[in-house]
Amino acid sequence: MASPQHGDFSYASLLEISKKLKRNPKELAADLLVFLKTEACSSSHEKQVAMLAHAEVAGPGFINMQFSQEFLNSKLHRLLSLPLGSTSLKGKKILMEYVSANPTGPLHIGHGRWAVFGSSLARALSFCSAKVYQEFYVNDTGKQIDKLYESVAAIRSSKPIPEDGYHGEYLHSFKNNTEDPLQSILNEQKETLKKIGVHFDNFFHESSLRTAPHRPQSKNIQEIEENTALSGSASSSEKPDTLKHCLDLMESKNLAYHHDGALWFRSSLGGDDKDRVLRKSDGSLTYFALDIAYHFTKLKRGWPSLIDILGADHHGYVKRISIATSLMYKYLIASKEQLQTSQAEDFSISIIIGQLVKVFRGGKEVRMSKRSGDFIALEETIQEIGPDATCYFLSRQKISNSLYFDLEQAKQKNLENPVYYVQYGHARIHAVFRKALDAGILQENLLTNTVPGLPATQEYTLIEQAIPQLLDTPLMLSLEPTSTARRLLLQAMQFSSEIEQLTSSVHAETHHICRWLAETASLFHKLYNEQIFIKNKTTEDKEYSLSMLRLLAVVAKTLKAGLSMLGVSAPNTM
RNA sequence: GGGGCUGUAGCUCAGCUGGAUAGAGCAUCGGUUUCCUAAACCGGUGGCCGGAGGUUCGAACCCUCUCAGCCCCA
């Protein structure tokens, strides 16, 4: 926000306020300055520490401020001794649905993008104390699935695959086994997702929405993984027909009507340009009907805040499904049907449209089509460039922007991929700590496995084990206004608010994490080249080293937090 | 025909609520290693922010029009 020469941070929107108040911005700034100096400086919300050392009016009406040494010191102490996190979304219950790939083939690179984006966002929301439930919708009924079974059946009986069936090579592995293809493909998808750190709380099968088994010969796919504790009354011996219930409800509430032999949803009520068909005149249901029923169950299971991440090819769906879900929620509140949630204002549905990934190979675009079998598998990419680079690469750009992905380039650029730059920063800090241990600056007998502010684990890093002995170190950094060390500390302090900001925005721009990581790593590498942390000549040097280690420990802690939010590892050596 | 996304350095992209001299990485040119990891650091070159109007103290950002690319629906 502020460049270093403008102090630690600056306030710029005073000019806008002054317009409304019809006051001279400079005068207003001067008044605010007096207030800041008397009020804010004397009562920071932590202890009684003066927050500001300096504040001044600059330019046409900016206020530039500088933190006091004491404030920075206490902030550093907190960052080191407490868990990182925020309470900005405390009490929020959010159900996220993403990936939801059809179980008709392996995941492609586009799915990888939604997966990485979704899981990063989920971690960011959890970081802000929201309760997040991650779900994958398994589209296990319908024409595409029938085609899958027909194609496999043809392969098994050595007959030609139907023209409009699936021709991908991956299906040929079913020739010599009797596995259920759908279940098997789904399992493979899960395995792939696991490699990039994506875990779902639930795989919701579309077939569970209706009673009539869609495909009697494959009963094993009917096993419902849905957590019954969360699904309210769904645990009775007879499975309720959610879809029928939902459609009946809509009819009874006059949200749906019959016309021309079809059943229509009054989506125009909510501002759609026309009503949409739920059940065609031939009796078959539209995807839309199933989607409404699915979203209905999300609400009924007690999740009032919904986030859907859809591919750009589904953007036509956004409006109608938002409308349908809102109307459903209104009904649920109106009828006082059992809801595990409390307030109506908790309801929100946010549908994030992720643009597609354009895949190139040596400058030539590769078209993705699952049916012909010509697609870029996520699995293949992970194997070629590794899970860390995959996650980072897929996170780097705004989700609303098409992502250009050249496989050849990604392969070649292994060492130039920015993820290594950040990881290297983390590993380098470890090297400094190892050196400090060798030099006797850190005391081996004081290393501990009970680290404040971190979850219990058997595998604390050296840095983490050293935290307790660093907490007592006084801050002796030369934190001149524009020093790299000061900028680095401010950057680390910024991490939590960076995450808060992206979770509060509708666009949920997780690529900001990448930017923050790269900036932080850059500042660290700069500092590393500016000075030597471990000198070990005099007592003074030793104290200096300890104070620097304290700063570096915070940097390592936040770097690791940022990396793991993206599903990227934070190695200790490279 | 209707709708969505995008247009910023040679390439790939950031740019947070309209704010101070538009930023990174790669590429390119030149420097830095008796010292904690050179997978690093420092410096140079490179810009009509697609174009035109408008809003205002101020616009890459907001509004209108327009051009180009990608996608969805009919």
XYZ file of C-alpha atoms (C1' of nucleotides) in Angstrom:
648
model
C 0.000 0.000 0.000
C 2.634 2.484 1.014
C 6.063 2.706 -0.423
C 8.774 2.647 2.240
C 9.459 6.349 1.994
C 5.882 7.040 3.043
C 6.224 5.456 6.448
C 4.898 2.113 7.627
C 1.454 2.755 6.265
C -0.552 5.593 4.908
C -4.147 6.632 4.835
C -5.303 7.991 1.529
C -9.084 8.092 1.448
C -9.191 11.242 3.509
C -9.522 13.218 0.320
C -12.759 11.479 -0.483
C -14.118 12.074 2.999
C -13.154 15.699 2.885
C -15.202 16.107 -0.280
C -18.302 14.836 1.476
C -17.692 16.946 4.525
C -16.827 19.914 2.354
C -13.707 20.577 4.284
C -10.204 21.303 3.252
C -8.425 17.935 3.201
C -5.266 19.293 4.734
C -7.108 20.770 7.703
C -9.050 17.568 8.171
C -5.824 15.596 8.079
C -4.315 17.879 10.677
C -7.318 17.364 12.979
C -7.156 13.617 12.547
C -3.484 13.752 13.333
C -4.150 15.390 16.686
C -6.680 12.699 17.428
C -4.273 9.942 16.441
C -1.555 11.318 18.615
C -3.719 11.680 21.700
C -5.980 8.665 21.374
C -4.615 5.900 19.215
C -1.081 6.351 20.341
C -1.845 5.815 23.981
C -4.232 2.888 23.790
C -3.383 0.126 21.451
C -5.654 -2.893 21.944
C -2.719 -4.901 23.153
C -1.398 -3.834 26.503
C -0.633 -0.186 26.892
C 1.793 0.225 24.105
C 2.081 3.357 22.078
C 1.362 2.279 18.573
C 2.652 5.198 16.615
C 6.012 6.820 16.790
C 5.316 9.342 14.148
C 2.520 10.614 11.924
C 2.419 13.430 9.457
C 0.336 14.986 6.775
C 1.823 14.718 3.339
C 1.002 15.698 -0.197
C -2.545 16.858 -0.839
C -3.899 15.135 2.280
C -2.309 11.785 2.939
C -1.463 10.762 6.459
C 1.728 8.815 6.743
C 2.316 6.903 9.936
C 5.118 5.046 11.510
C 4.861 2.371 14.173
C 6.767 2.701 17.397
C 9.582 0.335 18.251
C 7.567 -0.963 21.227
C 4.596 -1.739 19.060
C 6.677 -3.653 16.536
C 8.305 -5.522 19.368
C 5.022 -6.595 20.904
C 3.664 -7.525 17.510
C 6.674 -9.709 16.814
C 6.221 -11.391 20.157
C 2.594 -12.135 19.418
C 3.330 -13.503 15.966
C 5.858 -15.838 17.456
C 3.972 -16.994 20.527
C 0.404 -17.279 19.254
C -1.125 -19.322 16.466
C -1.487 -17.445 13.202
C -5.066 -16.789 12.299
C -7.954 -14.425 12.394
C -11.444 -14.416 13.833
C -12.968 -12.342 11.072
C -15.313 -15.148 10.002
C -15.975 -16.714 13.378
C -19.357 -18.402 13.491
C -19.708 -18.629 9.741
C -20.669 -22.003 8.330
C -19.720 -22.396 4.727
C -20.292 -25.287 2.367
C -17.976 -25.218 -0.584
C -18.597 -27.276 -3.658
C -15.889 -27.547 -6.239
C -14.242 -29.756 -8.855
C -17.357 -31.952 -9.195
C -15.900 -33.545 -12.292
C -17.943 -36.108 -14.147
C -16.757 -39.581 -13.172
C -16.246 -40.534 -16.780
C -12.522 -40.052 -17.018
C -9.384 -38.765 -15.338
C -9.209 -35.185 -14.103
C -7.743 -32.679 -16.504
C -5.647 -29.640 -15.808
C -8.698 -27.400 -15.544
C -10.040 -29.531 -12.698
C -6.652 -29.144 -11.108
C -7.110 -25.415 -11.168
C -10.521 -25.503 -9.459
C -9.191 -28.029 -6.985
C -6.182 -25.977 -6.000
C -8.174 -22.784 -5.920
C -10.995 -24.324 -3.905
C -8.833 -26.029 -1.347
C -6.713 -22.897 -0.900
C -9.815 -20.827 -0.384
C -11.140 -23.386 2.086
C -7.926 -23.166 4.094
C -8.019 -19.384 3.962
C -11.601 -19.367 5.236
C -10.668 -21.766 8.028
C -7.722 -19.531 8.854
C -10.312 -16.821 9.505
C -12.197 -19.175 11.863
C -15.026 -20.091 9.502
C -16.333 -23.626 9.671
C -15.862 -25.020 6.200
C -17.326 -28.167 4.680
C -15.887 -29.229 1.354
C -17.980 -31.232 -1.025
C -17.570 -32.893 -4.396
C -20.720 -33.545 -6.369
C -20.591 -36.878 -8.153
C -22.630 -36.762 -11.299
C -23.404 -40.464 -11.384
C -26.611 -40.510 -13.386
C -27.604 -39.384 -16.826
C -26.711 -39.916 -20.435
C -22.976 -39.432 -20.082
C -22.841 -42.161 -17.465
C -24.896 -44.500 -19.634
C -22.407 -43.922 -22.416
C -19.556 -44.715 -20.091
C -21.109 -48.064 -19.164
C -21.920 -48.826 -22.775
C -18.351 -48.055 -23.793
C -16.880 -50.264 -21.094
C -19.299 -53.049 -21.915
C -18.207 -52.843 -25.539
C -14.545 -53.015 -24.568
C -15.137 -56.019 -22.337
C -16.923 -57.915 -25.044
C -14.386 -56.802 -27.653
C -17.006 -54.987 -29.667
C -16.461 -51.568 -31.217
C -17.145 -48.635 -28.927
C -20.274 -46.704 -29.913
C -19.623 -43.632 -32.011
C -20.770 -41.242 -29.287
C -19.210 -43.259 -26.465
C -15.938 -42.687 -24.672
C -12.836 -43.477 -26.655
C -10.149 -42.555 -24.172
C -7.288 -44.944 -23.677
C -7.906 -45.005 -19.931
C -10.967 -47.166 -20.482
C -8.995 -50.076 -21.903
C -7.750 -51.016 -18.463
C -11.272 -52.247 -17.763
C -11.017 -54.940 -20.401
C -9.540 -57.490 -18.073
C -11.232 -56.703 -14.810
C -14.752 -56.554 -13.488
C -14.455 -53.366 -11.495
C -17.252 -50.869 -11.594
C -15.837 -48.258 -13.986
C -17.499 -45.321 -12.295
C -16.292 -46.205 -8.839
C -12.854 -46.985 -10.156
C -12.549 -43.683 -12.016
C -13.774 -41.811 -8.972
C -11.154 -43.501 -6.832
C -8.470 -42.493 -9.276
C -9.697 -38.931 -9.184
C -9.475 -39.007 -5.411
C -5.926 -40.330 -5.542
C -4.866 -37.565 -7.897
C -6.452 -34.892 -5.739
C -4.731 -36.292 -2.689
C -1.364 -35.690 -4.309
C -1.991 -31.975 -4.443
C -3.367 -31.858 -0.926
C -7.027 -31.660 -1.826
C -9.376 -33.479 0.528
C -13.127 -33.447 0.483
C -15.304 -33.920 3.537
C -17.951 -35.500 1.392
C -18.589 -36.943 -2.038
C -22.241 -36.317 -2.702
C -23.706 -38.710 -5.219
C -26.354 -37.401 -7.513
C -28.043 -40.797 -7.391
C -28.732 -40.293 -3.700
C -31.201 -37.575 -4.599
C -33.728 -40.061 -5.848
C -35.132 -43.332 -4.645
C -35.377 -45.248 -7.889
C -31.986 -46.836 -8.501
C -30.735 -45.567 -11.752
C -28.617 -48.561 -12.574
C -29.493 -51.760 -10.728
C -26.437 -53.695 -11.867
C -24.016 -51.451 -10.049
C -25.348 -51.308 -6.545
C -21.993 -50.630 -5.010
C -22.029 -47.087 -6.249
C -25.098 -46.496 -4.178
C -23.077 -46.521 -1.009
C -23.656 -43.101 0.318
C -20.674 -41.397 1.774
C -22.777 -38.602 3.033
C -22.254 -37.945 6.674
C -25.561 -38.843 8.232
C -24.947 -36.698 11.265
C -25.016 -33.695 8.990
C -27.884 -34.753 6.827
C -30.578 -34.378 9.437
C -33.390 -36.806 9.015
C -31.835 -38.765 6.190
C -30.875 -41.726 8.324
C -34.221 -43.528 8.341
C -34.346 -47.024 6.951
C -36.022 -45.899 3.754
C -34.124 -43.353 1.766
C -36.214 -40.257 1.190
C -36.650 -39.099 -2.370
C -35.155 -35.638 -2.018
C -35.768 -34.770 -5.605
C -39.462 -35.604 -5.480
C -39.821 -33.838 -2.167
C -38.118 -30.790 -3.563
C -40.215 -30.655 -6.727
C -43.446 -31.226 -4.780
C -42.471 -28.429 -2.471
C -41.852 -26.082 -5.336
C -45.188 -26.897 -6.840
C -47.004 -26.484 -3.567
C -45.388 -23.108 -3.043
C -46.271 -22.105 -6.575
C -42.620 -21.837 -7.549
C -43.215 -24.380 -10.288
C -46.082 -24.896 -12.707
C -47.176 -27.182 -15.530
C -47.240 -25.922 -19.083
C -47.113 -27.717 -22.423
C -46.718 -31.002 -20.586
C -43.533 -29.858 -18.893
C -42.819 -28.655 -15.382
C -41.400 -25.139 -15.217
C -39.599 -23.268 -12.504
C -40.548 -19.627 -12.049
C -37.000 -18.369 -12.243
C -38.309 -15.131 -13.735
C -39.525 -14.321 -10.220
C -35.948 -13.793 -9.227
C -34.989 -11.842 -12.310
C -34.098 -14.531 -14.841
C -35.133 -13.589 -18.373
C -37.439 -16.579 -18.621
C -38.728 -19.571 -16.686
C -36.765 -22.791 -16.914
C -37.825 -26.353 -17.477
C -37.467 -28.821 -14.614
C -39.111 -31.863 -16.161
C -39.491 -32.180 -19.886
C -42.725 -33.302 -21.496
C -41.229 -36.768 -22.013
C -40.898 -37.083 -18.230
C -37.127 -36.786 -18.079
C -35.576 -34.366 -15.620
C -33.221 -31.573 -16.509
C -29.811 -31.093 -14.898
C -31.263 -27.923 -13.478
C -33.881 -29.863 -11.478
C -31.218 -32.097 -9.991
C -29.059 -29.112 -9.169
C -31.877 -27.401 -7.354
C -32.535 -30.529 -5.331
C -28.844 -30.773 -4.528
C -28.645 -27.175 -3.371
C -31.807 -27.762 -1.401
C -30.039 -30.514 0.535
C -27.122 -28.214 1.261
C -29.462 -25.808 2.994
C -31.380 -28.567 4.732
C -28.193 -30.042 6.076
C -27.568 -26.775 7.866
C -25.195 -24.836 5.660
C -26.568 -21.384 4.989
C -23.501 -19.958 3.263
C -22.705 -21.617 -0.011
C -19.761 -21.230 -2.306
C -19.795 -22.979 -5.670
C -16.827 -22.943 -7.952
C -17.813 -23.607 -11.519
C -15.970 -23.679 -14.786
C -16.567 -20.817 -17.168
C -18.543 -23.084 -19.468
C -21.265 -23.181 -16.814
C -21.661 -19.471 -16.382
C -25.112 -19.530 -17.939
C -26.182 -21.507 -14.887
C -25.115 -18.977 -12.301
C -28.160 -16.786 -12.294
C -30.817 -19.463 -12.242
C -29.205 -21.573 -9.578
C -28.673 -18.520 -7.344
C -32.304 -17.574 -7.809
C -33.538 -21.078 -7.138
C -31.431 -21.473 -4.024
C -32.468 -18.109 -2.615
C -36.126 -18.918 -3.166
C -35.645 -22.294 -1.537
C -34.047 -20.682 1.450
C -36.905 -18.229 1.764
C -39.306 -21.126 1.729
C -37.383 -22.999 4.392
C -37.421 -19.998 6.668
C -41.076 -19.271 5.966
C -42.207 -22.805 6.663
C -39.962 -23.042 9.720
C -38.869 -26.380 8.478
C -36.150 -27.755 10.619
C -33.006 -25.832 10.042
C -29.874 -26.287 12.030
C -28.903 -22.775 11.309
C -30.113 -19.745 13.136
C -30.474 -16.527 11.225
C -31.850 -15.715 7.847
C -29.127 -13.164 7.241
C -26.559 -15.947 7.312
C -27.734 -17.036 3.906
C -25.500 -16.321 1.020
C -24.672 -18.032 -2.195
C -21.611 -17.080 -4.072
C -20.796 -18.705 -7.342
C -17.264 -18.217 -8.462
C -16.631 -18.684 -12.130
C -13.212 -20.054 -12.836
C -11.909 -19.402 -16.295
C -10.502 -22.298 -18.204
C -6.955 -23.400 -18.560
C -5.610 -23.208 -22.045
C -3.085 -25.883 -22.523
C -0.266 -25.572 -24.979
C 2.437 -27.953 -25.922
C 5.414 -26.287 -27.491
C 3.321 -23.264 -28.461
C 0.524 -25.322 -29.984
C -2.823 -25.418 -28.268
C -4.091 -28.790 -27.105
C -7.861 -29.030 -27.242
C -9.501 -30.779 -24.382
C -12.161 -33.312 -25.052
C -12.752 -36.213 -22.781
C -14.670 -38.221 -25.274
C -11.957 -38.427 -27.844
C -9.458 -39.019 -25.099
C -7.352 -36.047 -26.051
C -6.861 -34.074 -22.883
C -4.182 -33.012 -20.485
C -4.423 -35.134 -17.421
C -3.804 -33.529 -14.082
C -2.054 -36.685 -13.007
C 0.424 -36.376 -15.856
C 1.175 -32.766 -14.979
C 1.786 -33.605 -11.336
C 4.195 -36.327 -12.349
C 6.019 -34.078 -14.759
C 6.491 -30.962 -12.681
C 5.745 -32.173 -9.165
C 2.855 -31.399 -6.829
C 4.394 -28.224 -5.377
C 4.981 -26.587 -8.732
C 1.552 -27.735 -9.928
C -0.205 -26.112 -6.982
C 1.788 -22.921 -7.193
C 1.563 -22.614 -10.938
C -2.195 -23.106 -10.930
C -2.631 -20.558 -8.138
C -0.633 -17.742 -9.617
C -3.277 -16.081 -11.693
C -6.623 -14.545 -10.980
C -9.296 -17.188 -11.242
C -11.316 -14.882 -13.506
C -8.505 -14.944 -16.008
C -7.773 -17.707 -18.476
C -4.621 -19.511 -17.510
C -2.036 -20.147 -20.133
C -0.227 -23.347 -19.424
C 2.539 -24.584 -21.647
C 3.568 -28.071 -20.711
C 6.976 -27.898 -22.349
C 7.663 -24.614 -20.641
C 6.466 -25.844 -17.269
C 8.746 -28.838 -17.595
C 11.792 -26.859 -18.630
C 11.251 -24.116 -16.144
C 11.561 -26.393 -13.181
C 14.241 -24.316 -11.548
C 12.815 -21.028 -12.646
C 9.390 -21.650 -11.259
C 8.758 -19.039 -8.568
C 7.703 -21.677 -6.098
C 11.339 -22.655 -5.682
C 12.231 -19.076 -4.958
C 9.856 -19.039 -2.005
C 10.780 -22.510 -0.808
C 14.421 -21.597 -1.038
C 13.771 -18.657 1.259
C 12.263 -20.973 3.832
C 15.123 -23.463 3.512
C 17.677 -20.673 3.778
C 16.255 -19.507 7.083
C 16.679 -23.052 8.312
C 20.289 -22.955 7.229
C 20.779 -19.841 9.326
C 19.250 -21.588 12.311
C 21.464 -24.636 11.852
C 24.453 -22.338 11.769
C 23.238 -20.590 14.906
C 23.009 -23.918 16.655
C 26.559 -24.860 15.602
C 27.825 -21.514 16.774
C 26.227 -21.957 20.158
C 23.953 -18.971 19.747
C 20.968 -21.228 20.059
C 21.313 -23.633 22.929
C 20.633 -27.221 22.123
C 19.447 -28.041 25.626
C 16.821 -25.324 25.379
C 15.218 -26.729 22.236
C 11.782 -27.984 23.077
C 8.961 -30.017 21.687
C 6.240 -28.025 23.323
C 5.973 -25.005 21.128
C 3.493 -22.281 21.965
C 1.143 -21.279 19.186
C 1.571 -24.439 17.135
C -0.474 -27.603 16.989
C 0.967 -30.642 18.713
C 3.082 -32.750 16.418
C 6.128 -34.939 16.592
C 7.851 -33.137 13.788
C 8.702 -29.612 14.802
C 11.344 -27.963 12.734
C 14.482 -26.578 14.269
C 13.077 -23.080 13.963
C 9.919 -24.049 15.756
C 11.818 -25.778 18.530
C 13.888 -22.658 19.058
C 10.901 -20.339 19.453
C 10.670 -20.527 23.265
C 14.222 -19.353 23.775
C 13.779 -16.589 21.230
C 10.720 -15.203 22.958
C 12.838 -13.731 25.731
C 15.149 -11.940 23.358
C 14.848 -8.175 23.367
C 14.281 -6.499 20.031
C 17.502 -4.906 18.942
C 16.954 -4.568 15.274
C 18.013 -1.406 13.598
C 14.612 -0.629 12.262
C 15.174 2.598 10.413
C 12.141 3.617 8.422
C 13.311 2.191 5.132
C 15.481 -0.673 6.365
C 14.937 -4.045 4.797
C 14.516 -5.676 8.196
C 11.691 -3.317 9.073
C 9.996 -3.869 5.733
C 10.314 -7.592 6.190
C 8.705 -7.438 9.610
C 5.864 -5.290 8.293
C 5.401 -7.746 5.471
C 5.121 -10.673 7.877
C 2.671 -8.693 9.996
C 0.606 -8.203 6.871
C -0.036 -11.896 6.312
C -3.199 -12.274 8.366
C -4.875 -9.194 6.972
C -3.923 -10.306 3.495
C -5.872 -13.513 4.071
C -8.766 -11.685 5.727
C -8.993 -9.437 2.745
C -9.144 -12.174 0.172
C -11.739 -14.152 2.110
C -13.995 -11.131 2.448
C -13.924 -10.366 -1.249
C -16.449 -12.001 -3.558
C -13.683 -12.711 -5.976
C -11.701 -14.669 -3.406
C -8.436 -14.002 -5.079
C -6.133 -16.644 -3.740
C -3.431 -15.544 -6.167
C -2.731 -12.772 -3.641
C -1.125 -15.463 -1.488
C 1.388 -16.133 -4.251
C 2.137 -12.468 -4.559
C 2.579 -12.093 -0.812
C 4.873 -15.124 -0.707
C 7.051 -13.877 -3.538
C 7.342 -10.430 -1.983
C 8.188 -11.824 1.413
C 10.784 -14.186 0.022
C 12.267 -11.357 -2.010
C 12.648 -9.129 1.057
C 14.235 -11.967 2.956
C 16.735 -12.771 0.186
C 17.586 -9.089 0.032
C 18.192 -8.920 3.764
C 20.221 -12.096 3.603
C 22.577 -10.444 1.153
C 22.766 -7.233 3.116
C 24.024 -8.610 6.364
C 25.412 -11.612 8.124
C 23.161 -12.895 10.852
C 25.544 -15.216 12.648
C 28.836 -13.630 13.629
C 29.494 -14.927 17.103
C 32.414 -12.705 18.000
C 31.250 -10.740 20.994
C 28.308 -10.835 23.374
C 26.859 -7.936 21.471
C 27.049 -9.900 18.235
C 25.307 -12.763 19.922
C 22.443 -10.593 21.087
C 22.177 -9.144 17.647
C 22.035 -12.624 16.138
C 19.281 -13.650 18.497
C 17.184 -10.640 17.675
C 17.589 -11.338 13.969
C 16.706 -14.992 14.504
C 13.525 -13.823 16.141
C 12.566 -11.898 13.056
C 13.553 -14.778 10.797
C 11.517 -17.225 12.853
C 8.430 -15.122 12.222
C 9.241 -14.923 8.532
C 9.647 -18.697 8.343
C 6.399 -19.209 10.237
C 4.382 -17.002 7.918
C 6.070 -18.344 4.783
C 5.217 -21.859 5.838
C 1.626 -20.849 6.585
C 1.284 -19.227 3.189
C 2.797 -22.144 1.314
C 0.711 -24.762 3.055
C -2.404 -22.723 2.385
C -1.696 -23.330 -1.287
C -0.916 -26.986 -0.691
C 2.797 -26.452 -1.198
C 5.428 -27.926 1.089
C 7.908 -25.804 3.014
C 11.175 -27.767 2.914
C 13.954 -27.274 5.464
C 16.698 -28.035 3.000
C 16.933 -27.836 -0.729
C -29.010 -12.144 -31.703
C -28.292 -12.290 -25.985
C -24.672 -13.001 -22.103
C -19.719 -13.911 -19.637
C -14.262 -13.341 -19.386
C -9.989 -10.782 -21.200
C -6.871 -6.615 -23.507
C -1.023 -3.151 -18.893
C 6.962 -3.833 -20.970
C 9.487 -8.459 -26.261
C 6.739 -12.894 -23.272
C 3.614 -14.439 -18.755
C 1.079 -11.549 -15.410
C 0.187 -8.127 -10.582
C -1.882 -3.492 -9.610
C -6.270 -4.411 -3.193
C -11.988 1.178 -1.891
C -10.204 6.114 -7.670
C -4.504 8.413 -4.771
C 1.809 10.119 -4.423
C 7.090 8.662 -9.838
C 2.163 2.270 -13.252
C 5.033 -2.825 -10.625
C 7.063 -8.099 -10.569
C 9.049 -12.550 -12.975
C 11.134 -14.344 -17.569
C 14.059 -12.577 -21.710
C 18.164 -9.090 -22.673
C 22.875 -6.135 -21.172
C 26.361 -5.366 -17.066
C 28.160 -6.188 -11.925
C 28.451 -9.259 -6.854
C 30.928 -15.455 -3.856
C 38.093 -15.932 1.625
C 31.627 -14.953 4.988
C 24.856 -18.261 7.455
C 22.763 -22.436 0.666
C 24.688 -17.851 -5.981
C 17.971 -22.162 -6.699
C 20.478 -15.644 -4.284
C 21.559 -10.254 -4.570
C 22.521 -5.248 -7.096
C 22.115 -2.108 -11.465
C 20.731 -0.886 -16.904
C 17.354 -1.345 -21.220
C 12.199 -1.770 -22.091
C 5.078 1.490 -21.249
C 0.012 6.105 -25.733
C -2.322 0.745 -19.291
C -6.402 -1.730 -26.993
C -8.794 3.182 -29.013
C -12.163 7.602 -28.333
C -15.116 10.529 -25.294
C -17.160 11.537 -20.199
C -17.302 11.957 -14.609
C -13.288 15.073 -10.839
C -8.736 18.092 -7.396
C -7.002 13.248 -9.361
C -8.592 7.483 -13.779
C -5.043 1.440 -15.641
C -9.376 1.353 -12.109
C -15.953 4.327 -12.509
C -19.719 5.585 -16.995
C -20.801 5.615 -22.497
C -19.207 4.264 -27.241
C -15.785 1.385 -30.106
C -11.998 -2.356 -31.801
C -9.779 -7.276 -30.973
C -9.396 -12.368 -28.793
C -11.624 -16.582 -26.049
C -16.106 -18.954 -24.198
C -21.455 -19.984 -23.138
C -26.641 -19.803 -24.566
C -30.327 -19.400 -28.450
